[in-house]
Amino acid sequence: MSSYNNGVCFSEARRVAIFGGTHGNEMSGVMLVNLWVKNSAEIQRKRVETKPFITNPRAVEKCTRYVDTDLNRAFSPENLSAPGGDDLPYEVQRAQEINRIFGPKGSPDAYDVIFDLHNTTSNMGCTLILESSKDYFNLQMMNYIKKAIAPASCLVLLNEHPLLKYSTSRSVAKHPVGLEVGPQPQGVLRSNIFEAMRVILKHALDFIELFNEGMEFPPCSVEVFRVSERIDYPRDANGNIIAMVHPNLGNWIPFDCDWEPLNPGDPMFHTFDGKTIYYQGQGTVYPTFINEAAYYEKQQAFVTTRRETLVASAIRKA
């Protein structure tokens, strides 16, 4: 990466991977990647080598989120350098293998872009996940995607919170991109969710092709939702959940609706004995991953975000 005038130069994004099955019961990514493994013509572009890859094959075979531990939290420096071989948890072994193939993480030899495909049971629509507010390549790509699919919506979730950010499978790449599409139950394939994910990948790969061919992208502004806080369910002294997400959270009854404003004093939880617990935070926030099934084990009812606008510098090929 280098600078020019008011812009930034990046090397061509020649090596791109598409990960499916990081969580083995999130079916859109699993099915798309399996489709493209058999015939990758749809995802190939000029000047780009795109590799579809099933990241957690044992979990996919069992149609479960993971076997031993969450693969999408396994790419820490400690795990990637851990000795032990077959004695390590399966997903840690797999993380080390993925890092050898697509990394090493943080090195010049790492893949340029990794798209990691996920489904959520939350009603959050199409969401691109950004890991750095300074990744102008990804910001420009996300701006391109948002414009390409308009008037359909695709929001951007920014997670660079020092305590809430985690070591994702996509973090091996120079430019990691997460894609969450929902709502979709675990182990289920819905055609509208499948096709929405497919369309977003098409436009993302089109952007990379245009960039590699020399197109310059002018400065742009991108609205993002920055992760602020993780909210757990209310619990008793023994750690048991005593309340559920309030039916009015998101102002969509009977379904939770992500990205709607939550203001101080708004209903947040409904206890099993009929009481309402209100949001007591400072200022308006925008909850997402509301009632995500996979996050009960992680003691998370939803995360709050704050809406802001990021400005991305112009970019062009170095």
PDB file of C-alpha atoms in Angstrom:
ATOM      1  CA  MET A   1       0.000   0.000   0.000  1.00  0.00           C
ATOM      2  CA  SER A   2       1.260   3.478  -0.919  1.00  0.00           C
ATOM      3  CA  SER A   3      -0.153   6.982  -1.297  1.00  0.00           C
ATOM      4  CA  TYR A   4      -0.746   9.288  -4.251  1.00  0.00           C
ATOM      5  CA  ASN A   5      -2.088  12.837  -4.009  1.00  0.00           C
ATOM      6  CA  ASN A   6      -5.210  12.315  -1.880  1.00  0.00           C
ATOM      7  CA  GLY A   7      -5.540   8.612  -2.551  1.00  0.00           C
ATOM      8  CA  VAL A   8      -4.114   5.208  -1.699  1.00  0.00           C
ATOM      9  CA  CYS A   9      -2.536   2.622  -3.997  1.00  0.00           C
ATOM     10  CA  PHE A  10      -3.021  -1.093  -3.411  1.00  0.00           C
ATOM     11  CA  SER A  11      -1.476  -4.039  -5.163  1.00  0.00           C
ATOM     12  CA  GLU A  12      -3.740  -6.037  -7.445  1.00  0.00           C
ATOM     13  CA  ALA A  13      -6.068  -8.401  -5.596  1.00  0.00           C
ATOM     14  CA  ARG A  14      -5.024 -11.468  -7.548  1.00  0.00           C
ATOM     15  CA  ARG A  15      -5.789 -14.194  -4.985  1.00  0.00           C
ATOM     16  CA  VAL A  16      -9.297 -14.374  -3.567  1.00  0.00           C
ATOM     17  CA  ALA A  17     -10.931 -17.087  -1.466  1.00  0.00           C
ATOM     18  CA  ILE A  18     -14.571 -17.708  -0.643  1.00  0.00           C
ATOM     19  CA  PHE A  19     -15.097 -19.593   2.613  1.00  0.00           C
ATOM     20  CA  GLY A  20     -18.243 -21.574   3.319  1.00  0.00           C
ATOM     21  CA  GLY A  21     -18.984 -23.830   6.244  1.00  0.00           C
ATOM     22  CA  THR A  22     -16.957 -21.990   8.869  1.00  0.00           C
ATOM     23  CA  HIS A  23     -20.081 -22.877  10.820  1.00  0.00           C
ATOM     24  CA  GLY A  24     -21.286 -26.192   9.473  1.00  0.00           C
ATOM     25  CA  ASN A  25     -25.024 -25.537   9.876  1.00  0.00           C
ATOM     26  CA  GLU A  26     -25.105 -22.218   7.989  1.00  0.00           C
ATOM     27  CA  MET A  27     -26.309 -23.616   4.724  1.00  0.00           C
ATOM     28  CA  SER A  28     -26.163 -20.818   2.147  1.00  0.00           C
ATOM     29  CA  GLY A  29     -22.380 -20.585   2.234  1.00  0.00           C
ATOM     30  CA  VAL A  30     -22.011 -24.359   2.372  1.00  0.00           C
ATOM     31  CA  MET A  31     -24.182 -24.895  -0.681  1.00  0.00           C
ATOM     32  CA  LEU A  32     -22.726 -22.023  -2.699  1.00  0.00           C
ATOM     33  CA  VAL A  33     -19.156 -23.109  -2.064  1.00  0.00           C
ATOM     34  CA  ASN A  34     -19.967 -26.739  -2.880  1.00  0.00           C
ATOM     35  CA  LEU A  35     -21.601 -25.515  -6.098  1.00  0.00           C
ATOM     36  CA  TRP A  36     -18.519 -23.489  -7.023  1.00  0.00           C
ATOM     37  CA  VAL A  37     -16.092 -26.265  -6.123  1.00  0.00           C
ATOM     38  CA  LYS A  38     -17.802 -28.351  -8.828  1.00  0.00           C
ATOM     39  CA  ASN A  39     -17.871 -25.485 -11.348  1.00  0.00           C
ATOM     40  CA  SER A  40     -16.155 -22.214 -10.525  1.00  0.00           C
ATOM     41  CA  ALA A  41     -16.923 -20.396 -13.788  1.00  0.00           C
ATOM     42  CA  GLU A  42     -19.456 -18.122 -12.065  1.00  0.00           C
ATOM     43  CA  ILE A  43     -16.893 -16.745  -9.614  1.00  0.00           C
ATOM     44  CA  GLN A  44     -13.881 -16.393 -11.908  1.00  0.00           C
ATOM     45  CA  ARG A  45     -12.870 -12.964 -13.160  1.00  0.00           C
ATOM     46  CA  LYS A  46     -10.086 -11.646 -15.368  1.00  0.00           C
ATOM     47  CA  ARG A  47      -6.825 -11.148 -13.467  1.00  0.00           C
ATOM     48  CA  VAL A  48      -8.290 -12.895 -10.400  1.00  0.00           C
ATOM     49  CA  GLU A  49      -7.913 -16.459  -9.139  1.00  0.00           C
ATOM     50  CA  THR A  50     -10.902 -17.261  -6.908  1.00  0.00           C
ATOM     51  CA  LYS A  51     -10.764 -20.350  -4.706  1.00  0.00           C
ATOM     52  CA  PRO A  52     -13.969 -21.698  -3.072  1.00  0.00           C
ATOM     53  CA  PHE A  53     -13.191 -23.580   0.124  1.00  0.00           C
ATOM     54  CA  ILE A  54     -15.115 -25.491   2.805  1.00  0.00           C
ATOM     55  CA  THR A  55     -13.429 -24.424   6.029  1.00  0.00           C
ATOM     56  CA  ASN A  56     -14.931 -26.876   8.543  1.00  0.00           C
ATOM     57  CA  PRO A  57     -15.776 -30.102   6.683  1.00  0.00           C
ATOM     58  CA  ARG A  58     -16.429 -32.202   9.809  1.00  0.00           C
ATOM     59  CA  ALA A  59     -18.968 -29.674  11.092  1.00  0.00           C
ATOM     60  CA  VAL A  60     -20.573 -29.526   7.646  1.00  0.00           C
ATOM     61  CA  GLU A  61     -20.844 -33.317   7.590  1.00  0.00           C
ATOM     62  CA  LYS A  62     -22.563 -33.281  10.984  1.00  0.00           C
ATOM     63  CA  CYS A  63     -24.586 -30.129  10.154  1.00  0.00           C
ATOM     64  CA  THR A  64     -23.485 -28.541  13.403  1.00  0.00           C
ATOM     65  CA  ARG A  65     -21.881 -25.175  14.183  1.00  0.00           C
ATOM     66  CA  TYR A  66     -18.572 -26.750  15.219  1.00  0.00           C
ATOM     67  CA  VAL A  67     -17.070 -30.003  16.494  1.00  0.00           C
ATOM     68  CA  ASP A  68     -14.803 -28.983  19.391  1.00  0.00           C
ATOM     69  CA  THR A  69     -14.666 -25.199  19.416  1.00  0.00           C
ATOM     70  CA  ASP A  70     -15.847 -22.269  17.310  1.00  0.00           C
ATOM     71  CA  LEU A  71     -13.619 -22.079  14.208  1.00  0.00           C
ATOM     72  CA  ASN A  72     -14.496 -18.410  13.773  1.00  0.00           C
ATOM     73  CA  ARG A  73     -12.808 -17.626  17.095  1.00  0.00           C
ATOM     74  CA  ALA A  74      -9.798 -19.911  16.572  1.00  0.00           C
ATOM     75  CA  PHE A  75      -7.373 -17.750  14.577  1.00  0.00           C
ATOM     76  CA  SER A  76      -5.541 -16.153  17.494  1.00  0.00           C
ATOM     77  CA  PRO A  77      -1.709 -16.030  17.463  1.00  0.00           C
ATOM     78  CA  GLU A  78      -1.700 -18.519  20.336  1.00  0.00           C
ATOM     79  CA  ASN A  79      -3.781 -21.072  18.427  1.00  0.00           C
ATOM     80  CA  LEU A  80      -1.962 -20.612  15.140  1.00  0.00           C
ATOM     81  CA  SER A  81       1.406 -21.240  16.791  1.00  0.00           C
ATOM     82  CA  ALA A  82       0.293 -23.939  19.256  1.00  0.00           C
ATOM     83  CA  PRO A  83       2.201 -27.242  19.199  1.00  0.00           C
ATOM     84  CA  GLY A  84       0.330 -30.464  19.762  1.00  0.00           C
ATOM     85  CA  GLY A  85      -0.807 -31.734  16.371  1.00  0.00           C
ATOM     86  CA  ASP A  86      -3.585 -34.305  16.725  1.00  0.00           C
ATOM     87  CA  ASP A  87      -3.988 -33.512  20.436  1.00  0.00           C
ATOM     88  CA  LEU A  88      -5.324 -30.036  19.632  1.00  0.00           C
ATOM     89  CA  PRO A  89      -9.074 -29.376  19.249  1.00  0.00           C
ATOM     90  CA  TYR A  90     -10.189 -30.132  15.707  1.00  0.00           C
ATOM     91  CA  GLU A  91     -10.954 -26.493  14.853  1.00  0.00           C
ATOM     92  CA  VAL A  92      -7.549 -25.350  16.094  1.00  0.00           C
ATOM     93  CA  GLN A  93      -5.909 -27.942  13.850  1.00  0.00           C
ATOM     94  CA  ARG A  94      -8.096 -26.705  11.028  1.00  0.00           C
ATOM     95  CA  ALA A  95      -7.192 -23.064  11.738  1.00  0.00           C
ATOM     96  CA  GLN A  96      -3.512 -23.930  11.473  1.00  0.00           C
ATOM     97  CA  GLU A  97      -4.111 -25.716   8.160  1.00  0.00           C
ATOM     98  CA  ILE A  98      -6.149 -22.798   6.755  1.00  0.00           C
ATOM     99  CA  ASN A  99      -3.425 -20.400   7.856  1.00  0.00           C
ATOM    100  CA  ARG A 100      -0.834 -22.472   5.976  1.00  0.00           C
ATOM    101  CA  ILE A 101      -2.949 -22.512   2.812  1.00  0.00           C
ATOM    102  CA  PHE A 102      -4.223 -18.919   2.765  1.00  0.00           C
ATOM    103  CA  GLY A 103      -1.756 -17.086   5.003  1.00  0.00           C
ATOM    104  CA  PRO A 104       0.363 -16.832   6.935  1.00  0.00           C
ATOM    105  CA  LYS A 105      -1.836 -14.320   8.720  1.00  0.00           C
ATOM    106  CA  GLY A 106      -0.305 -10.852   8.692  1.00  0.00           C
ATOM    107  CA  SER A 107       2.309 -11.731   6.066  1.00  0.00           C
ATOM    108  CA  PRO A 108       2.853 -10.417   2.525  1.00  0.00           C
ATOM    109  CA  ASP A 109       2.131 -13.956   1.265  1.00  0.00           C
ATOM    110  CA  ALA A 110      -1.433 -14.016   2.657  1.00  0.00           C
ATOM    111  CA  TYR A 111      -4.394 -14.088   0.293  1.00  0.00           C
ATOM    112  CA  ASP A 112      -5.538 -10.654  -0.823  1.00  0.00           C
ATOM    113  CA  VAL A 113      -9.246 -11.069  -0.039  1.00  0.00           C
ATOM    114  CA  ILE A 114     -11.237 -13.693   1.840  1.00  0.00           C
ATOM    115  CA  PHE A 115     -15.030 -13.651   1.804  1.00  0.00           C
ATOM    116  CA  ASP A 116     -16.445 -15.656   4.712  1.00  0.00           C
ATOM    117  CA  LEU A 117     -20.096 -16.605   4.183  1.00  0.00           C
ATOM    118  CA  HIS A 118     -22.443 -16.853   7.157  1.00  0.00           C
ATOM    119  CA  ASN A 119     -26.124 -17.156   7.950  1.00  0.00           C
ATOM    120  CA  THR A 120     -27.833 -15.797  11.011  1.00  0.00           C
ATOM    121  CA  THR A 121     -31.145 -16.623  12.642  1.00  0.00           C
ATOM    122  CA  SER A 122     -31.438 -12.897  13.387  1.00  0.00           C
ATOM    123  CA  ASN A 123     -33.562 -10.687  11.167  1.00  0.00           C
ATOM    124  CA  MET A 124     -30.639  -8.558  10.018  1.00  0.00           C
ATOM    125  CA  GLY A 125     -30.932  -8.900   6.251  1.00  0.00           C
ATOM    126  CA  CYS A 126     -27.743  -8.630   4.213  1.00  0.00           C
ATOM    127  CA  THR A 127     -24.795  -7.384   6.250  1.00  0.00           C
ATOM    128  CA  LEU A 128     -21.178  -6.931   5.280  1.00  0.00           C
ATOM    129  CA  ILE A 129     -18.736  -7.144   8.188  1.00  0.00           C
ATOM    130  CA  LEU A 130     -15.743  -4.811   8.213  1.00  0.00           C
ATOM    131  CA  GLU A 131     -12.832  -5.417  10.582  1.00  0.00           C
ATOM    132  CA  SER A 132     -10.972  -2.097  10.176  1.00  0.00           C
ATOM    133  CA  SER A 133     -12.212   1.440   9.594  1.00  0.00           C
ATOM    134  CA  LYS A 134      -8.886   2.131   7.811  1.00  0.00           C
ATOM    135  CA  ASP A 135      -9.286  -0.626   5.217  1.00  0.00           C
ATOM    136  CA  TYR A 136     -10.093   1.693   2.328  1.00  0.00           C
ATOM    137  CA  PHE A 137     -10.048  -1.165  -0.176  1.00  0.00           C
ATOM    138  CA  ASN A 138     -12.874  -2.917   1.665  1.00  0.00           C
ATOM    139  CA  LEU A 139     -14.763   0.323   2.277  1.00  0.00           C
ATOM    140  CA  GLN A 140     -14.660   1.107  -1.434  1.00  0.00           C
ATOM    141  CA  MET A 141     -15.781  -2.447  -2.236  1.00  0.00           C
ATOM    142  CA  MET A 142     -18.676  -2.213   0.199  1.00  0.00           C
ATOM    143  CA  ASN A 143     -19.717   1.154  -1.233  1.00  0.00           C
ATOM    144  CA  TYR A 144     -19.696  -0.413  -4.705  1.00  0.00           C
ATOM    145  CA  ILE A 145     -21.817  -3.365  -3.539  1.00  0.00           C
ATOM    146  CA  LYS A 146     -24.338  -1.127  -1.761  1.00  0.00           C
ATOM    147  CA  LYS A 147     -24.832   0.970  -4.904  1.00  0.00           C
ATOM    148  CA  ALA A 148     -24.971  -2.077  -7.176  1.00  0.00           C
ATOM    149  CA  ILE A 149     -27.789  -3.790  -5.284  1.00  0.00           C
ATOM    150  CA  ALA A 150     -29.838  -0.649  -4.517  1.00  0.00           C
ATOM    151  CA  PRO A 151     -32.700  -0.250  -3.778  1.00  0.00           C
ATOM    152  CA  ALA A 152     -32.143  -3.509  -1.888  1.00  0.00           C
ATOM    153  CA  SER A 153     -30.349  -2.989   1.402  1.00  0.00           C
ATOM    154  CA  CYS A 154     -26.912  -4.162   2.489  1.00  0.00           C
ATOM    155  CA  LEU A 155     -25.663  -2.678   5.747  1.00  0.00           C
ATOM    156  CA  VAL A 156     -22.095  -2.563   7.044  1.00  0.00           C
ATOM    157  CA  LEU A 157     -21.203  -3.751  10.536  1.00  0.00           C
ATOM    158  CA  LEU A 158     -17.839  -2.489  11.797  1.00  0.00           C
ATOM    159  CA  ASN A 159     -16.242  -4.536  14.561  1.00  0.00           C
ATOM    160  CA  GLU A 160     -12.940  -3.136  15.768  1.00  0.00           C
ATOM    161  CA  HIS A 161     -13.914  -2.994  19.442  1.00  0.00           C
ATOM    162  CA  PRO A 162     -10.783  -4.042  21.384  1.00  0.00           C
ATOM    163  CA  LEU A 163     -12.766  -6.285  23.752  1.00  0.00           C
ATOM    164  CA  LEU A 164     -15.433  -7.617  21.386  1.00  0.00           C
ATOM    165  CA  LYS A 165     -13.388  -8.256  18.238  1.00  0.00           C
ATOM    166  CA  TYR A 166     -12.443 -11.895  17.727  1.00  0.00           C
ATOM    167  CA  SER A 167     -10.015 -13.947  15.633  1.00  0.00           C
ATOM    168  CA  THR A 168     -12.037 -14.826  12.544  1.00  0.00           C
ATOM    169  CA  SER A 169     -11.190 -17.283   9.803  1.00  0.00           C
ATOM    170  CA  ARG A 170     -11.211 -14.449   7.266  1.00  0.00           C
ATOM    171  CA  SER A 171      -8.651 -12.489   9.310  1.00  0.00           C
ATOM    172  CA  VAL A 172      -5.942 -14.535   7.566  1.00  0.00           C
ATOM    173  CA  ALA A 173      -6.371 -12.304   4.483  1.00  0.00           C
ATOM    174  CA  LYS A 174      -5.056  -8.819   3.837  1.00  0.00           C
ATOM    175  CA  HIS A 175      -8.648  -7.695   3.272  1.00  0.00           C
ATOM    176  CA  PRO A 176     -11.114  -9.824   5.282  1.00  0.00           C
ATOM    177  CA  VAL A 177     -14.812  -9.556   4.441  1.00  0.00           C
ATOM    178  CA  GLY A 178     -17.598 -11.192   6.423  1.00  0.00           C
ATOM    179  CA  LEU A 179     -21.049 -11.634   4.933  1.00  0.00           C
ATOM    180  CA  GLU A 180     -24.070 -12.389   7.130  1.00  0.00           C
ATOM    181  CA  VAL A 181     -27.455 -13.002   5.529  1.00  0.00           C
ATOM    182  CA  GLY A 182     -30.606 -13.802   7.458  1.00  0.00           C
ATOM    183  CA  PRO A 183     -32.964 -14.695   8.866  1.00  0.00           C
ATOM    184  CA  GLN A 184     -32.426 -18.359   8.176  1.00  0.00           C
ATOM    185  CA  PRO A 185     -32.732 -21.220  10.673  1.00  0.00           C
ATOM    186  CA  GLN A 186     -29.704 -23.383  11.326  1.00  0.00           C
ATOM    187  CA  GLY A 187     -29.520 -26.382   9.015  1.00  0.00           C
ATOM    188  CA  VAL A 188     -32.087 -24.883   6.615  1.00  0.00           C
ATOM    189  CA  LEU A 189     -31.666 -23.450   3.106  1.00  0.00           C
ATOM    190  CA  ARG A 190     -33.941 -20.625   1.962  1.00  0.00           C
ATOM    191  CA  SER A 191     -33.907 -19.617  -1.695  1.00  0.00           C
ATOM    192  CA  ASN A 192     -34.166 -15.853  -1.103  1.00  0.00           C
ATOM    193  CA  ILE A 193     -31.245 -15.896   1.353  1.00  0.00           C
ATOM    194  CA  PHE A 194     -29.176 -18.095  -0.969  1.00  0.00           C
ATOM    195  CA  GLU A 195     -29.764 -15.791  -3.940  1.00  0.00           C
ATOM    196  CA  ALA A 196     -29.097 -12.607  -1.927  1.00  0.00           C
ATOM    197  CA  MET A 197     -25.717 -13.983  -0.871  1.00  0.00           C
ATOM    198  CA  ARG A 198     -24.948 -15.026  -4.421  1.00  0.00           C
ATOM    199  CA  VAL A 199     -25.730 -11.557  -5.825  1.00  0.00           C
ATOM    200  CA  ILE A 200     -23.531  -9.793  -3.272  1.00  0.00           C
ATOM    201  CA  LEU A 201     -20.606 -12.086  -4.117  1.00  0.00           C
ATOM    202  CA  LYS A 202     -21.100 -11.347  -7.810  1.00  0.00           C
ATOM    203  CA  HIS A 203     -20.793  -7.601  -7.274  1.00  0.00           C
ATOM    204  CA  ALA A 204     -17.855  -7.987  -4.913  1.00  0.00           C
ATOM    205  CA  LEU A 205     -15.931  -9.979  -7.516  1.00  0.00           C
ATOM    206  CA  ASP A 206     -16.911  -7.470 -10.217  1.00  0.00           C
ATOM    207  CA  PHE A 207     -15.394  -4.710  -8.069  1.00  0.00           C
ATOM    208  CA  ILE A 208     -12.122  -6.626  -7.716  1.00  0.00           C
ATOM    209  CA  GLU A 209     -11.969  -7.218 -11.472  1.00  0.00           C
ATOM    210  CA  LEU A 210     -12.517  -3.505 -12.188  1.00  0.00           C
ATOM    211  CA  PHE A 211      -9.887  -2.514  -9.646  1.00  0.00           C
ATOM    212  CA  ASN A 212      -7.344  -4.931 -11.103  1.00  0.00           C
ATOM    213  CA  GLU A 213      -8.045  -3.592 -14.599  1.00  0.00           C
ATOM    214  CA  GLY A 214      -7.006  -0.113 -13.449  1.00  0.00           C
ATOM    215  CA  MET A 215     -10.253   1.633 -12.548  1.00  0.00           C
ATOM    216  CA  GLU A 216      -9.740   4.387  -9.997  1.00  0.00           C
ATOM    217  CA  PHE A 217     -12.396   4.745  -7.306  1.00  0.00           C
ATOM    218  CA  PRO A 218     -12.918   8.299  -6.002  1.00  0.00           C
ATOM    219  CA  PRO A 219     -13.339   9.151  -2.315  1.00  0.00           C
ATOM    220  CA  CYS A 220     -16.637   7.940  -0.880  1.00  0.00           C
ATOM    221  CA  SER A 221     -18.651   7.958   2.323  1.00  0.00           C
ATOM    222  CA  VAL A 222     -19.983   4.722   3.812  1.00  0.00           C
ATOM    223  CA  GLU A 223     -22.523   4.469   6.607  1.00  0.00           C
ATOM    224  CA  VAL A 224     -21.489   1.835   9.137  1.00  0.00           C
ATOM    225  CA  PHE A 225     -22.819   0.464  12.394  1.00  0.00           C
ATOM    226  CA  ARG A 226     -19.940   0.288  14.858  1.00  0.00           C
ATOM    227  CA  VAL A 227     -20.118  -2.478  17.488  1.00  0.00           C
ATOM    228  CA  SER A 228     -20.455  -0.863  20.896  1.00  0.00           C
ATOM    229  CA  GLU A 229     -21.560  -3.344  23.575  1.00  0.00           C
ATOM    230  CA  ARG A 230     -22.608  -6.956  24.023  1.00  0.00           C
ATOM    231  CA  ILE A 231     -25.863  -7.369  25.958  1.00  0.00           C
ATOM    232  CA  ASP A 232     -26.577 -10.618  27.799  1.00  0.00           C
ATOM    233  CA  TYR A 233     -29.951 -11.964  28.851  1.00  0.00           C
ATOM    234  CA  PRO A 234     -30.961 -11.177  32.442  1.00  0.00           C
ATOM    235  CA  ARG A 235     -30.006 -14.104  34.674  1.00  0.00           C
ATOM    236  CA  ASP A 236     -30.585 -15.313  38.221  1.00  0.00           C
ATOM    237  CA  ALA A 237     -27.875 -15.982  40.801  1.00  0.00           C
ATOM    238  CA  ASN A 238     -27.299 -19.436  39.285  1.00  0.00           C
ATOM    239  CA  GLY A 239     -26.744 -18.071  35.794  1.00  0.00           C
ATOM    240  CA  ASN A 240     -30.116 -19.162  34.405  1.00  0.00           C
ATOM    241  CA  ILE A 241     -31.877 -16.918  31.888  1.00  0.00           C
ATOM    242  CA  ILE A 242     -34.923 -15.223  33.453  1.00  0.00           C
ATOM    243  CA  ALA A 243     -36.092 -13.050  30.549  1.00  0.00           C
ATOM    244  CA  MET A 244     -36.443 -13.003  26.784  1.00  0.00           C
ATOM    245  CA  VAL A 245     -36.075 -10.312  24.157  1.00  0.00           C
ATOM    246  CA  HIS A 246     -39.031  -7.937  24.474  1.00  0.00           C
ATOM    247  CA  PRO A 247     -41.561  -8.254  21.626  1.00  0.00           C
ATOM    248  CA  ASN A 248     -41.334  -4.515  20.968  1.00  0.00           C
ATOM    249  CA  LEU A 249     -37.560  -4.514  20.483  1.00  0.00           C
ATOM    250  CA  GLY A 250     -37.112  -3.444  16.894  1.00  0.00           C
ATOM    251  CA  ASN A 251     -40.763  -2.343  16.653  1.00  0.00           C
ATOM    252  CA  TRP A 252     -41.647  -5.440  14.644  1.00  0.00           C
ATOM    253  CA  ILE A 253     -44.110  -7.818  16.210  1.00  0.00           C
ATOM    254  CA  PRO A 254     -43.928 -10.807  16.351  1.00  0.00           C
ATOM    255  CA  PHE A 255     -40.393 -10.896  14.884  1.00  0.00           C
ATOM    256  CA  ASP A 256     -37.262  -9.233  16.209  1.00  0.00           C
ATOM    257  CA  CYS A 257     -36.015  -6.633  13.745  1.00  0.00           C
ATOM    258  CA  ASP A 258     -32.381  -5.659  13.770  1.00  0.00           C
ATOM    259  CA  TRP A 259     -31.015  -2.172  13.118  1.00  0.00           C
ATOM    260  CA  GLU A 260     -34.021  -0.299  14.540  1.00  0.00           C
ATOM    261  CA  PRO A 261     -33.199   2.484  17.075  1.00  0.00           C
ATOM    262  CA  LEU A 262     -33.250   1.595  20.766  1.00  0.00           C
ATOM    263  CA  ASN A 263     -33.595   4.671  22.946  1.00  0.00           C
ATOM    264  CA  PRO A 264     -33.112   5.057  26.714  1.00  0.00           C
ATOM    265  CA  GLY A 265     -36.344   3.955  28.370  1.00  0.00           C
ATOM    266  CA  ASP A 266     -37.410   1.648  25.513  1.00  0.00           C
ATOM    267  CA  PRO A 267     -38.452  -1.942  26.362  1.00  0.00           C
ATOM    268  CA  MET A 268     -35.550  -4.367  26.029  1.00  0.00           C
ATOM    269  CA  PHE A 269     -36.417  -7.624  27.861  1.00  0.00           C
ATOM    270  CA  HIS A 270     -39.590  -9.300  29.098  1.00  0.00           C
ATOM    271  CA  THR A 271     -39.148 -11.453  32.207  1.00  0.00           C
ATOM    272  CA  PHE A 272     -40.834 -14.803  32.571  1.00  0.00           C
ATOM    273  CA  ASP A 273     -43.004 -13.387  35.355  1.00  0.00           C
ATOM    274  CA  GLY A 274     -44.276 -10.555  33.144  1.00  0.00           C
ATOM    275  CA  LYS A 275     -42.034  -7.599  34.013  1.00  0.00           C
ATOM    276  CA  THR A 276     -40.457  -5.277  31.457  1.00  0.00           C
ATOM    277  CA  ILE A 277     -36.773  -4.366  31.623  1.00  0.00           C
ATOM    278  CA  TYR A 278     -35.949  -1.066  29.926  1.00  0.00           C
ATOM    279  CA  TYR A 279     -32.808   0.085  28.179  1.00  0.00           C
ATOM    280  CA  GLN A 280     -30.812   2.364  30.467  1.00  0.00           C
ATOM    281  CA  GLY A 281     -27.845   3.178  28.247  1.00  0.00           C
ATOM    282  CA  GLN A 282     -26.720   6.586  27.078  1.00  0.00           C
ATOM    283  CA  GLY A 283     -28.086   7.727  23.749  1.00  0.00           C
ATOM    284  CA  THR A 284     -29.654   5.888  20.853  1.00  0.00           C
ATOM    285  CA  VAL A 285     -28.157   2.575  19.760  1.00  0.00           C
ATOM    286  CA  TYR A 286     -29.005   0.114  16.999  1.00  0.00           C
ATOM    287  CA  PRO A 287     -29.212  -3.529  18.128  1.00  0.00           C
ATOM    288  CA  THR A 288     -28.240  -6.363  15.834  1.00  0.00           C
ATOM    289  CA  PHE A 289     -27.760 -10.124  16.057  1.00  0.00           C
ATOM    290  CA  ILE A 290     -30.973  -9.972  18.108  1.00  0.00           C
ATOM    291  CA  ASN A 291     -31.862 -13.377  19.550  1.00  0.00           C
ATOM    292  CA  GLU A 292     -29.246 -15.158  17.424  1.00  0.00           C
ATOM    293  CA  ALA A 293     -29.609 -18.857  18.230  1.00  0.00           C
ATOM    294  CA  ALA A 294     -25.869 -19.552  18.179  1.00  0.00           C
ATOM    295  CA  TYR A 295     -25.159 -16.813  20.721  1.00  0.00           C
ATOM    296  CA  TYR A 296     -27.113 -18.246  23.637  1.00  0.00           C
ATOM    297  CA  GLU A 297     -23.973 -20.238  24.505  1.00  0.00           C
ATOM    298  CA  LYS A 298     -21.948 -17.033  24.253  1.00  0.00           C
ATOM    299  CA  GLN A 299     -24.241 -15.244  26.730  1.00  0.00           C
ATOM    300  CA  GLN A 300     -25.343 -12.678  24.182  1.00  0.00           C
ATOM    301  CA  ALA A 301     -28.894 -11.529  23.504  1.00  0.00           C
ATOM    302  CA  PHE A 302     -27.736  -8.910  20.997  1.00  0.00           C
ATOM    303  CA  VAL A 303     -25.018  -6.362  20.368  1.00  0.00           C
ATOM    304  CA  THR A 304     -25.578  -2.640  20.327  1.00  0.00           C
ATOM    305  CA  THR A 305     -24.094  -0.508  17.586  1.00  0.00           C
ATOM    306  CA  ARG A 306     -23.772   3.200  16.924  1.00  0.00           C
ATOM    307  CA  ARG A 307     -24.336   4.599  13.474  1.00  0.00           C
ATOM    308  CA  GLU A 308     -21.606   6.700  11.905  1.00  0.00           C
ATOM    309  CA  THR A 309     -20.200   7.649   8.511  1.00  0.00           C
ATOM    310  CA  LEU A 310     -16.691   6.720   7.411  1.00  0.00           C
ATOM    311  CA  VAL A 311     -14.852   8.467   4.591  1.00  0.00           C
ATOM    312  CA  ALA A 312     -12.719   6.272   2.362  1.00  0.00           C
ATOM    313  CA  SER A 313      -9.844   7.729   0.392  1.00  0.00           C
ATOM    314  CA  ALA A 314      -9.681   7.304  -3.341  1.00  0.00           C
ATOM    315  CA  ILE A 315      -7.993   4.071  -4.372  1.00  0.00           C
ATOM    316  CA  ARG A 316      -6.294   2.742  -7.466  1.00  0.00           C
ATOM    317  CA  LYS A 317      -3.982  -0.077  -8.468  1.00  0.00           C
ATOM    318  CA  ALA A 318      -0.330   0.442  -7.634  1.00  0.00           C
TER     319      ALA A 318
END
